[in-house]
């Protein structure tokens, strides 16, 4: 793609699919633009000061939870605290904000996995979100460890794992591309050995079929990056509404520009003008 691009609309989370490397698209309003082929070209974002809730479309002065207005943030199950801390799920107590949403998003099979994004970490995701979740985190390798019946149980397994392994990605290290080599199959066996007692206790409470250890293959992922940044500088549309630079790579939900990095997911719902000059 060598022609110029000039579109206006709300930013959305960047769609991505596994490939060698990962294949990215940027979504601006109803327009979808392939990104991989834009590497090496200058991009520009101009934020017009308008933010619209990605759920109800109302204008909001501030974005909450990456794209929601405050009323939606307060009422939607997708914004409840148990999304970040699934072990606090309260669906079984009858207090879920949106029980139907909980049925389709939480009361379904989840995967507890190990990933190497900035080093070893544990995480959980709906089975249907593999490998999307791994790509969003910028993992270079990921492997399923157990499959469980619900998000709540996944959260309890993750808590057991967190006594032995991190559950957060160091996003700055992830973007520098200096990731240690790890054998995830070996790490899986090590962690499963350490939490064997925890898993058995959870099975006694939730049923023997609620947690299933798996011996599935992992997935190696590569990203379209020409130049890794030596120092991480971030762009913030709230502080600097005009952002431009040459696209040098894409990883996770970040665009790596020669002028700094920008987390597209953070600015979901922001109205922008997105431009690429003809080459």
XYZ file of C-alpha atoms in Angstrom:
279
model
C 0.000 0.000 0.000
C 1.773 3.149 -1.223
C -1.118 5.614 -1.662
C -2.025 8.218 0.936
C -4.598 7.481 3.648
C -6.799 10.058 5.342
C -9.675 8.814 7.512
C -11.639 10.186 10.462
C -13.400 8.152 13.124
C -13.210 6.534 16.517
C -10.204 4.410 17.344
C -10.881 0.782 18.175
C -8.722 -1.956 19.608
C -6.384 -3.187 16.857
C -7.606 -6.456 15.336
C -4.803 -8.997 15.011
C -4.417 -12.563 13.859
C -1.648 -15.087 14.179
C 0.808 -15.157 11.308
C 4.533 -15.011 10.751
C 4.631 -12.250 11.776
C 1.333 -11.365 13.504
C -1.008 -9.569 11.090
C -2.371 -6.244 12.347
C -5.167 -3.940 11.256
C -6.010 -0.487 12.597
C -9.703 0.313 12.971
C -10.710 3.984 12.591
C -14.482 4.315 12.566
C -15.780 1.867 9.969
C -12.474 1.811 8.083
C -10.048 -1.086 8.491
C -6.494 -0.464 7.316
C -3.781 -3.174 7.057
C -0.876 -2.027 9.194
C 2.004 -4.384 8.509
C 2.580 -2.903 5.059
C 2.735 0.607 6.546
C 5.947 -0.110 8.445
C 8.584 2.364 7.327
C 6.030 5.058 6.480
C 5.117 8.232 8.435
C 1.811 8.193 10.333
C -0.104 10.992 12.022
C -2.944 11.033 14.550
C -4.905 14.199 15.279
C -7.268 13.903 18.250
C -10.186 16.342 18.001
C -11.003 16.284 21.716
C -14.115 14.117 21.399
C -14.366 10.773 23.192
C -17.386 8.514 22.660
C -18.288 5.537 24.828
C -17.717 2.307 22.931
C -20.905 0.867 24.470
C -23.577 3.591 24.434
C -21.926 6.119 22.075
C -22.478 9.073 24.415
C -19.804 11.777 24.538
C -17.635 11.621 27.646
C -14.968 13.959 28.947
C -12.908 11.044 30.210
C -12.552 7.443 29.131
C -12.899 4.749 31.788
C -11.585 1.208 31.480
C -10.283 1.838 27.956
C -13.308 3.216 26.198
C -16.354 3.527 28.463
C -18.227 6.525 29.857
C -18.659 6.676 33.619
C -22.306 5.447 33.724
C -21.410 2.393 31.609
C -18.273 1.840 33.673
C -20.482 1.694 36.762
C -23.191 -0.600 35.379
C -21.620 -3.000 32.881
C -20.393 -6.419 33.950
C -17.453 -6.002 31.563
C -16.214 -3.169 33.789
C -16.740 -4.852 37.167
C -13.742 -5.332 39.450
C -13.966 -9.117 39.046
C -12.835 -8.768 35.431
C -9.408 -7.739 36.696
C -9.639 -10.087 39.693
C -11.634 -13.105 38.493
C -11.264 -14.884 41.824
C -13.717 -12.244 43.114
C -16.440 -13.302 40.666
C -19.832 -13.073 42.361
C -22.054 -14.613 39.716
C -22.758 -17.598 41.977
C -24.003 -15.176 44.639
C -26.653 -13.829 42.278
C -25.157 -10.329 42.221
C -23.676 -10.217 38.706
C -24.364 -6.842 37.062
C -25.523 -8.581 33.871
C -26.269 -12.274 34.405
C -26.779 -12.952 30.681
C -23.391 -11.421 29.911
C -21.874 -13.505 32.691
C -23.349 -16.661 31.159
C -21.621 -16.045 27.815
C -18.346 -14.548 29.063
C -17.650 -16.043 32.495
C -19.589 -19.289 32.829
C -17.706 -20.847 29.916
C -14.447 -22.733 29.502
C -11.341 -20.734 30.334
C -7.657 -21.469 29.846
C -4.987 -20.824 32.451
C -1.767 -20.380 30.515
C 1.890 -19.512 30.796
C 3.338 -16.872 28.505
C 6.694 -15.273 27.833
C 6.110 -11.603 27.096
C 8.741 -9.920 29.273
C 9.619 -13.091 31.150
C 7.454 -15.878 32.521
C 3.904 -14.973 33.551
C 0.612 -16.713 34.238
C -2.678 -15.534 32.777
C -6.237 -16.586 32.027
C -8.532 -16.110 29.060
C -11.694 -17.540 27.584
C -10.877 -20.560 25.447
C -12.332 -18.708 22.465
C -9.788 -15.894 22.926
C -6.719 -18.059 22.266
C -4.407 -16.820 20.726
C -5.847 -13.264 20.615
C -5.122 -12.666 24.289
C -1.531 -13.811 23.867
C -1.009 -11.443 20.942
C -2.508 -8.519 22.882
C 0.064 -9.117 25.618
C 2.937 -9.249 23.161
C 3.876 -12.810 24.114
C 6.606 -14.456 22.051
C 5.585 -17.874 23.389
C 2.497 -19.112 25.217
C 1.184 -22.503 26.273
C -2.056 -23.726 27.892
C -1.596 -25.212 31.346
C -5.116 -26.124 32.511
C -8.634 -25.807 31.138
C -11.353 -24.974 33.651
C -15.134 -24.719 33.690
C -15.560 -21.031 34.583
C -13.716 -17.736 34.875
C -14.087 -17.881 38.656
C -12.247 -21.200 38.879
C -9.608 -19.884 36.464
C -9.067 -16.974 38.842
C -8.612 -19.324 41.783
C -6.056 -21.363 39.837
C -4.256 -18.169 38.869
C -4.078 -17.108 42.516
C -2.406 -20.420 43.344
C 0.079 -19.879 40.514
C 0.896 -16.326 41.603
C 2.709 -17.681 44.635
C 5.322 -18.987 42.198
C 5.167 -16.875 39.032
C 4.337 -13.283 38.048
C 0.937 -12.369 36.616
C 1.932 -9.072 34.995
C 3.808 -8.093 31.851
C 6.559 -5.498 32.063
C 5.343 -3.630 28.986
C 8.501 -1.562 28.669
C 10.686 -4.678 28.539
C 8.175 -6.300 26.164
C 8.532 -3.382 23.741
C 12.334 -3.438 23.805
C 12.281 -6.942 22.367
C 14.916 -8.282 24.760
C 12.954 -11.310 25.961
C 14.683 -14.230 27.737
C 14.427 -17.666 26.161
C 12.265 -20.074 28.155
C 11.086 -23.660 27.748
C 7.386 -23.267 28.450
C 6.658 -27.038 28.462
C 9.262 -27.412 31.236
C 7.885 -24.406 33.096
C 4.366 -25.829 32.809
C 5.425 -29.067 34.450
C 7.288 -27.182 37.179
C 4.341 -24.938 38.032
C 1.833 -27.806 37.920
C 4.004 -29.680 40.396
C 4.092 -26.691 42.720
C 0.320 -26.183 42.689
C -0.757 -29.848 42.661
C -2.165 -29.609 46.187
C -4.054 -26.400 45.363
C -5.614 -27.976 42.278
C -6.774 -31.027 44.192
C -8.364 -28.832 46.869
C -10.190 -26.864 44.184
C -11.421 -30.069 42.522
C -12.808 -31.274 45.831
C -14.805 -28.058 46.103
C -15.879 -27.526 42.489
C -15.879 -31.072 41.075
C -13.200 -33.314 39.608
C -14.139 -32.298 36.071
C -13.879 -28.572 36.780
C -10.094 -28.450 36.246
C -8.301 -30.394 33.550
C -4.533 -30.356 33.124
C -3.550 -30.338 29.457
C -0.494 -31.368 27.479
C -1.216 -29.113 24.514
C 1.370 -27.588 22.221
C 2.345 -23.988 22.747
C 2.470 -21.245 20.161
C 5.483 -19.143 19.152
C 4.666 -15.638 17.922
C 6.724 -13.085 16.025
C 5.856 -9.449 15.471
C 6.308 -6.994 12.592
C 9.086 -4.876 14.081
C 11.959 -3.393 12.083
C 13.555 -1.418 14.915
C 13.203 -2.022 18.647
C 13.255 1.174 20.722
C 16.329 1.564 22.905
C 14.400 3.867 25.243
C 10.637 3.869 25.729
C 8.872 7.200 25.267
C 5.071 7.163 25.274
C 2.622 9.310 23.334
C -0.507 10.477 25.172
C -3.322 11.962 23.078
C -4.813 13.626 26.173
C -1.642 15.678 26.634
C -0.449 15.936 23.039
C -3.364 15.565 20.590
C -1.054 15.506 17.544
C 1.153 12.435 17.282
C 3.297 11.615 14.301
C 6.281 9.508 13.416
C 7.569 6.760 11.179
C 6.049 3.380 11.993
C 8.890 1.063 12.982
C 6.918 -1.847 14.415
C 3.787 -3.205 16.060
C 3.585 -5.396 19.153
C 0.739 -6.099 21.540
C -1.584 -3.114 21.163
C 1.330 -0.708 20.653
C 2.499 1.115 17.572
C 6.244 1.680 17.722
C 7.089 5.009 16.078
C 10.505 6.595 15.730
C 9.169 9.340 18.028
C 7.756 7.059 20.734
C 5.145 4.361 21.294
C 1.364 4.697 21.467
C -1.010 2.206 23.083
C -3.971 2.152 20.701
C -6.175 0.247 23.141
C -5.755 2.992 25.746
C -7.361 5.488 23.375
C -10.287 3.354 22.263
C -13.274 5.629 21.597
C -11.166 8.705 20.786
C -12.187 10.553 17.619
C -9.098 11.002 15.469
C -7.966 11.871 12.007
C -5.506 9.195 10.881
C -3.199 10.002 8.004
C -0.468 8.247 6.058
C 1.361 10.178 3.391
C 1.853 8.645 -0.061
C 5.264 7.095 -0.591
